[in-house]
Tab-separated table of C-alpha atoms and ligand atoms in Angstrom:
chain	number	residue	atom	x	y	z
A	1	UNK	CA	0.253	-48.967	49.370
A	2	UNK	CA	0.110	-49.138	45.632
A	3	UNK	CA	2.636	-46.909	44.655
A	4	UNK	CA	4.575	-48.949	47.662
A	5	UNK	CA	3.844	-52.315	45.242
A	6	UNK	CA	4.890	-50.818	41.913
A	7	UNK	CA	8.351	-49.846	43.427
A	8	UNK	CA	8.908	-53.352	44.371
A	9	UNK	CA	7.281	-54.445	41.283
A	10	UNK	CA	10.000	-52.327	39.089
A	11	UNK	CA	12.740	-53.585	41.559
A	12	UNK	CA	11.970	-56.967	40.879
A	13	UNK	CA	11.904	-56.292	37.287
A	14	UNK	CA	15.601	-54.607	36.966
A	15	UNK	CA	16.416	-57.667	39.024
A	16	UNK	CA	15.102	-59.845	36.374
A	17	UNK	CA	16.085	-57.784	33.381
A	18	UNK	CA	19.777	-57.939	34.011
A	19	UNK	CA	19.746	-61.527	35.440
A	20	UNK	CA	17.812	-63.080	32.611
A	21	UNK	CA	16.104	-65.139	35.168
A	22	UNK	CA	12.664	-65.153	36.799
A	23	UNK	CA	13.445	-63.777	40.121
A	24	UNK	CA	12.275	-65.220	43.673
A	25	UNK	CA	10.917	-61.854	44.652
A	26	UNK	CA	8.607	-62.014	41.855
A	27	UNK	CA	7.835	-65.281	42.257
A	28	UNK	CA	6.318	-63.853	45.344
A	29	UNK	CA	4.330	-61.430	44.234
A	30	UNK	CA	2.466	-63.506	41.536
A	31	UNK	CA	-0.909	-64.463	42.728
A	32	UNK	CA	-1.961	-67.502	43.116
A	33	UNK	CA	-5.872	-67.629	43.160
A	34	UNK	CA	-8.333	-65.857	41.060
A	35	UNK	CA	-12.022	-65.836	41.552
A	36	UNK	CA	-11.825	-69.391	43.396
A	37	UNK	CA	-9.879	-70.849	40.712
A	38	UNK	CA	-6.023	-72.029	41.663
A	39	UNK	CA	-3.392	-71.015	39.496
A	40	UNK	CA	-0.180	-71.961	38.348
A	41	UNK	CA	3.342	-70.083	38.748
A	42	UNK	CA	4.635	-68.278	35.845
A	43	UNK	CA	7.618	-70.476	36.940
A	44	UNK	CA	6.025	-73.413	36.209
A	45	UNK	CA	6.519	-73.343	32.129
A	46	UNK	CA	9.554	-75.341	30.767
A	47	UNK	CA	11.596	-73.557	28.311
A	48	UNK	CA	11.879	-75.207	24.644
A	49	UNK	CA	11.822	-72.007	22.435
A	50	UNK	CA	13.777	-72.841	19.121
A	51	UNK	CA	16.652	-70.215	20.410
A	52	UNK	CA	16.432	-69.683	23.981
A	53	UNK	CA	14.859	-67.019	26.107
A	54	UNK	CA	14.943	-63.445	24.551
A	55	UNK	CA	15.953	-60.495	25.788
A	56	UNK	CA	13.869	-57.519	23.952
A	57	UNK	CA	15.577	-53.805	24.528
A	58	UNK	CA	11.779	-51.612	25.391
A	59	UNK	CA	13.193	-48.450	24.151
A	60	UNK	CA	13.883	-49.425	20.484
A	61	UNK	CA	11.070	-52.410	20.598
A	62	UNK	CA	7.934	-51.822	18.168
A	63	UNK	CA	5.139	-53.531	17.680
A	64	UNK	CA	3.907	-53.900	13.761
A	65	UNK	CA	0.937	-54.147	12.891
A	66	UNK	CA	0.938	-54.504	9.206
A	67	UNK	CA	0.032	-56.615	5.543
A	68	UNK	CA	-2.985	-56.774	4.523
A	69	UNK	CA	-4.526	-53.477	6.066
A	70	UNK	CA	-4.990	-49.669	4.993
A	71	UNK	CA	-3.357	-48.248	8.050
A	72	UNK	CA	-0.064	-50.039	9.266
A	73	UNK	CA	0.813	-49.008	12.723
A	74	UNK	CA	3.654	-49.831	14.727
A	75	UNK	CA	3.410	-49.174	18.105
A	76	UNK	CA	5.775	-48.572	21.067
A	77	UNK	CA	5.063	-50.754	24.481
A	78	UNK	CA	3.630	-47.972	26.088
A	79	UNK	CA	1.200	-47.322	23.254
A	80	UNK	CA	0.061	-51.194	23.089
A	81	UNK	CA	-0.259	-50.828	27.022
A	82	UNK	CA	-2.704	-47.883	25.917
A	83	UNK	CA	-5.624	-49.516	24.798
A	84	UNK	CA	-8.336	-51.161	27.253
A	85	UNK	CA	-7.184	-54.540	28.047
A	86	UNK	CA	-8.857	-57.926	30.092
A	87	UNK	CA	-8.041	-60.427	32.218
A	88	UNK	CA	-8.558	-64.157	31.383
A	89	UNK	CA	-7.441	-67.150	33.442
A	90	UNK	CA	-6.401	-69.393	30.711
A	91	UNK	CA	-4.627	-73.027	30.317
A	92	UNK	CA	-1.525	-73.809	27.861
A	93	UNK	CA	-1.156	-77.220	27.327
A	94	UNK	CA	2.200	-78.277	25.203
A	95	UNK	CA	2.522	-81.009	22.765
A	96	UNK	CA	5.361	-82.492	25.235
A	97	UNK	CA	2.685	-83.320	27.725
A	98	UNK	CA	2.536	-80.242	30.429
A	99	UNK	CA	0.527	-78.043	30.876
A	100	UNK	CA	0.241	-74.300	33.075
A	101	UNK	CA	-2.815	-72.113	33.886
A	102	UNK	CA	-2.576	-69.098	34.949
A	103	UNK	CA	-4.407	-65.482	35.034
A	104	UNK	CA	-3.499	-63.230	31.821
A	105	UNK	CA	-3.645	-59.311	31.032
A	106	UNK	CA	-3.529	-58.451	28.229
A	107	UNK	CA	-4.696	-56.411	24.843
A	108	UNK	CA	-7.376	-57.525	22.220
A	109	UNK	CA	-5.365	-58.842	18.948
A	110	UNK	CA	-8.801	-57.796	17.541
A	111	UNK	CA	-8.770	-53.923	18.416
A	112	UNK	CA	-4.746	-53.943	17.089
A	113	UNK	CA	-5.878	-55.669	13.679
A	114	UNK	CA	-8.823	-53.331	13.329
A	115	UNK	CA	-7.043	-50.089	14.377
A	116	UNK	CA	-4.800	-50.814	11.336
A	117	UNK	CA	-7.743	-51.415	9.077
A	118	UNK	CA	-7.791	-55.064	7.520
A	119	UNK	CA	-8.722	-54.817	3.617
A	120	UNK	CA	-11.514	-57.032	2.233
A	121	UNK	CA	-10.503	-61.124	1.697
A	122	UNK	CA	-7.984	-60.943	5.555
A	123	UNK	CA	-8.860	-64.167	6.793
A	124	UNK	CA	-5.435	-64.907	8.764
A	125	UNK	CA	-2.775	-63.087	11.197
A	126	UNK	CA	0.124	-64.317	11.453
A	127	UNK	CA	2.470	-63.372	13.786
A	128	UNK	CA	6.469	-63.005	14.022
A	129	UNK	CA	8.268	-63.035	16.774
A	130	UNK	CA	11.993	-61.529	18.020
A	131	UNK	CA	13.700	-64.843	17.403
A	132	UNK	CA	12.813	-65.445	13.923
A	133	UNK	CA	9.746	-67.879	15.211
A	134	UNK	CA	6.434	-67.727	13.560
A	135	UNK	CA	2.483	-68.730	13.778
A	136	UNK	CA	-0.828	-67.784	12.544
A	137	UNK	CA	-4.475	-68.260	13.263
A	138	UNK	CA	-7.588	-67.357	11.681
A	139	UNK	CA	-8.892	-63.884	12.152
A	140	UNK	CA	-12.312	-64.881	13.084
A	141	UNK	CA	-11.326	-67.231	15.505
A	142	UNK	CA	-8.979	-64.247	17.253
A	143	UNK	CA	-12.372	-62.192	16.895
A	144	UNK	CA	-14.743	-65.151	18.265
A	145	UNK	CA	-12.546	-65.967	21.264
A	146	UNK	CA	-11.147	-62.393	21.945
A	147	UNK	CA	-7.388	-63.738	22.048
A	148	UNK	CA	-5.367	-61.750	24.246
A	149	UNK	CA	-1.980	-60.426	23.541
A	150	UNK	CA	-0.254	-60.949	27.030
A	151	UNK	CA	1.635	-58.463	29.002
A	152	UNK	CA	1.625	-59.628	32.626
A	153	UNK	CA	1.177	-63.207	33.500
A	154	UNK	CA	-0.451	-63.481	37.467
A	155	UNK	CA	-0.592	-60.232	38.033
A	156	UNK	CA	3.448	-59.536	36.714
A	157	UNK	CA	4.537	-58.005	33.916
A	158	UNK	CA	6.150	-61.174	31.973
A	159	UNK	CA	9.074	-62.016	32.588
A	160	UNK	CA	11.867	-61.868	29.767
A	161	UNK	CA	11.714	-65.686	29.333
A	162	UNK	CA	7.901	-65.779	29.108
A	163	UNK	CA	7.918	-63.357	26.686
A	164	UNK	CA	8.410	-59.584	27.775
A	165	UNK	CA	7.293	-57.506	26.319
A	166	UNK	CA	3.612	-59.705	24.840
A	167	UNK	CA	2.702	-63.277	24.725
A	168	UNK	CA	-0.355	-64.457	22.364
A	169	UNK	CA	-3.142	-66.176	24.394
A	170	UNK	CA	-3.832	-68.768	21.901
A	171	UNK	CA	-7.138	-70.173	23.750
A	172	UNK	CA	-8.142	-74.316	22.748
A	173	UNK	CA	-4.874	-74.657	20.944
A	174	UNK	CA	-1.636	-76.090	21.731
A	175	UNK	CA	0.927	-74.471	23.068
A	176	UNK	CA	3.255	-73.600	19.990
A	177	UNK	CA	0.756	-71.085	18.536
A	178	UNK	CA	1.189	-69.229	21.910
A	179	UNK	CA	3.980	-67.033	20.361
A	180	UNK	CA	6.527	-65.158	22.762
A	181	UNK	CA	8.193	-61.869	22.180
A	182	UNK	CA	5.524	-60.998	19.763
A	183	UNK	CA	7.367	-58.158	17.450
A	184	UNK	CA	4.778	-58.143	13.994
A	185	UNK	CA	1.325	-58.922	13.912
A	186	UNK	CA	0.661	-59.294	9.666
A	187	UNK	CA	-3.024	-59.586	8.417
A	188	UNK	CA	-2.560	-61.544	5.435
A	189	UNK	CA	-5.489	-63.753	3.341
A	190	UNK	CA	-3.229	-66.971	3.195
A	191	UNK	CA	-5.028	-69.201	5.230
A	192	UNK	CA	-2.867	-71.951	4.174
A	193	UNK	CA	0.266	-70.425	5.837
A	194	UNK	CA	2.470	-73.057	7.944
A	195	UNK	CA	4.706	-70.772	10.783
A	196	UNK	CA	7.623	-72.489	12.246
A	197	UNK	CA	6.310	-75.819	13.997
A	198	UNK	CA	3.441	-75.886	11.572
A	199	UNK	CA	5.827	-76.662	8.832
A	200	UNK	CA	7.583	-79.145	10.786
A	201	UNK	CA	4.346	-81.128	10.693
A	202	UNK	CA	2.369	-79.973	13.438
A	203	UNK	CA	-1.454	-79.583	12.707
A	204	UNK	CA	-1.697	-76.335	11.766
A	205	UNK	CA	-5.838	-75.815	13.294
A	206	UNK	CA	-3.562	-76.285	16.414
A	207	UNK	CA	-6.934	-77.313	18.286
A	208	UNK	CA	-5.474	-78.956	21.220
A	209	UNK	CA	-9.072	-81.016	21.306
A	210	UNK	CA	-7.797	-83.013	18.397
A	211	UNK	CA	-4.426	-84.692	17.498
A	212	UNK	CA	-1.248	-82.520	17.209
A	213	UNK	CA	-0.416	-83.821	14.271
A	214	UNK	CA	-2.445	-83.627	11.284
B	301	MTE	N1	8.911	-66.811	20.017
B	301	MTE	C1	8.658	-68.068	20.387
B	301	MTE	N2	7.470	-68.335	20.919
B	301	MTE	C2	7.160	-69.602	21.308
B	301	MTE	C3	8.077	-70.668	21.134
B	301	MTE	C4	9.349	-70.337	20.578
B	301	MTE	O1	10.247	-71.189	20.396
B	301	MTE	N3	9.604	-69.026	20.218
B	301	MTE	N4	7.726	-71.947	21.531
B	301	MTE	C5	6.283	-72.267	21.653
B	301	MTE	C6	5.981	-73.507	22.372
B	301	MTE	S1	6.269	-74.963	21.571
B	301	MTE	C7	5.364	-73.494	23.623
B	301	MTE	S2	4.822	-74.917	24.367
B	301	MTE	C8	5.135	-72.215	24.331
B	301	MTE	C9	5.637	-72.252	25.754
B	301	MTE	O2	5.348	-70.995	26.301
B	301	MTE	P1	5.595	-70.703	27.814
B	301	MTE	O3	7.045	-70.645	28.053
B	301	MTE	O4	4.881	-69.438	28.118
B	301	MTE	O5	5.009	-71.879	28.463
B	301	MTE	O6	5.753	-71.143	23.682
B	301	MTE	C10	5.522	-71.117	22.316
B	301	MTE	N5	5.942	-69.829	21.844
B	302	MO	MO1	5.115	-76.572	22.840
């Protein structure tokens, strides 16, 4: 039965990979329920990244995890995949007015940052992403919130336009810090860095209780 699921699962996924698009078939595999609570579709998110969706190649991808630490590491999917990961059922809410929940499983940003040893005075991560977009958030608030780094969205590995291979589960702020395509996760002690829609003027707390702007 479950190695029956998985072969559909990877069918559905060459499907997608090649077609760029979320396919029906996986559309009906997502669940839509979770402990009582009723979730969204993955297909439900409206796509506004600065350079469309992104199609990441798994066999050369890495994942950095570097700056401000003793022990850089850069890690293949397989090797993020490794490490003990949680489910969360979450809600985005973007600054254009919609918003999406859904279940996520994912890694803990946390365990990444301290496998590769943050130095005294890291206070920020900031993350980079396969099309050149960028955001950061405070490392104790990753810590306090355990902020997931994404890789299946419902139950489904992410599709390439919801960011295959990771998306960050930014928690309580708005959807632009929830970075796609995650390639580099840098610990850095600038607290005052502005990533891409940060330093086109939106707040950069990010706490989607309070204005966008700030
Ligand atoms: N790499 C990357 N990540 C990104 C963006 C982007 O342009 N590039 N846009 C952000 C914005 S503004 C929003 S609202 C969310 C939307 O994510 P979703 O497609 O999972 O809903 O992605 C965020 N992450
Ligand atoms: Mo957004």
């Amino acid at each position: 039965m479950k190695a029956c699921f998985l072969l559909f699962l990877a069918a559905c996924l060459t499907l997608t990979c090649c077609t760029g698009q979320v396919d029906q078939n996986l559309k009906s595999v997502e669940i839509k329920e979770y402990n009582g609570t009723k979730l969204g579709s993955m297909t439900d998110f409206v796509e506004n990244s600065i350079n469309g969706p992104q199609s990441v190649n798994i066999s050369t991808y890495r994942l950095s995890v570097d700056g401000l630490v003793a022990n850089p590491q850069h890690y293949t999917y397989s090797e993020v995949l490794g490490h003990r990961s949680f489910l969360k059922v979450t809600t985005l809410d973007c600054v254009e007015g919609w918003s999406v929940k859904v279940l996520w499983h994912g890694v803990l940003v946390s365990d990444l940052v301290d496998e590769a040893k943050p130095s005294p005075g890291a206070n920020t991560v900031i993350f980079h992403a396969y099309d050149g977009y960028t955001t950061s958030l405070p490392l104790q608030y990753v810590r306090d919130k355990k902020i997931l780094l994404a890789y299946k969205i419902n139950n489904v590995t992410l599709p390439p336009a919801n960011g295959y291979p990771f998306q960050l589960v930014a928690e309580d702020k708005w959807g632009y810090k929830w970075i796609r395509w995650v390639d580099e996760i840098r610990v850095s002690n600038d607290s005052s860095y502005k990533g891409y829609w940060e330093s086109r003027g939106y707040s950069n707390d990010g706490d989607n209780s309070r204005p966008m702007f700030g």
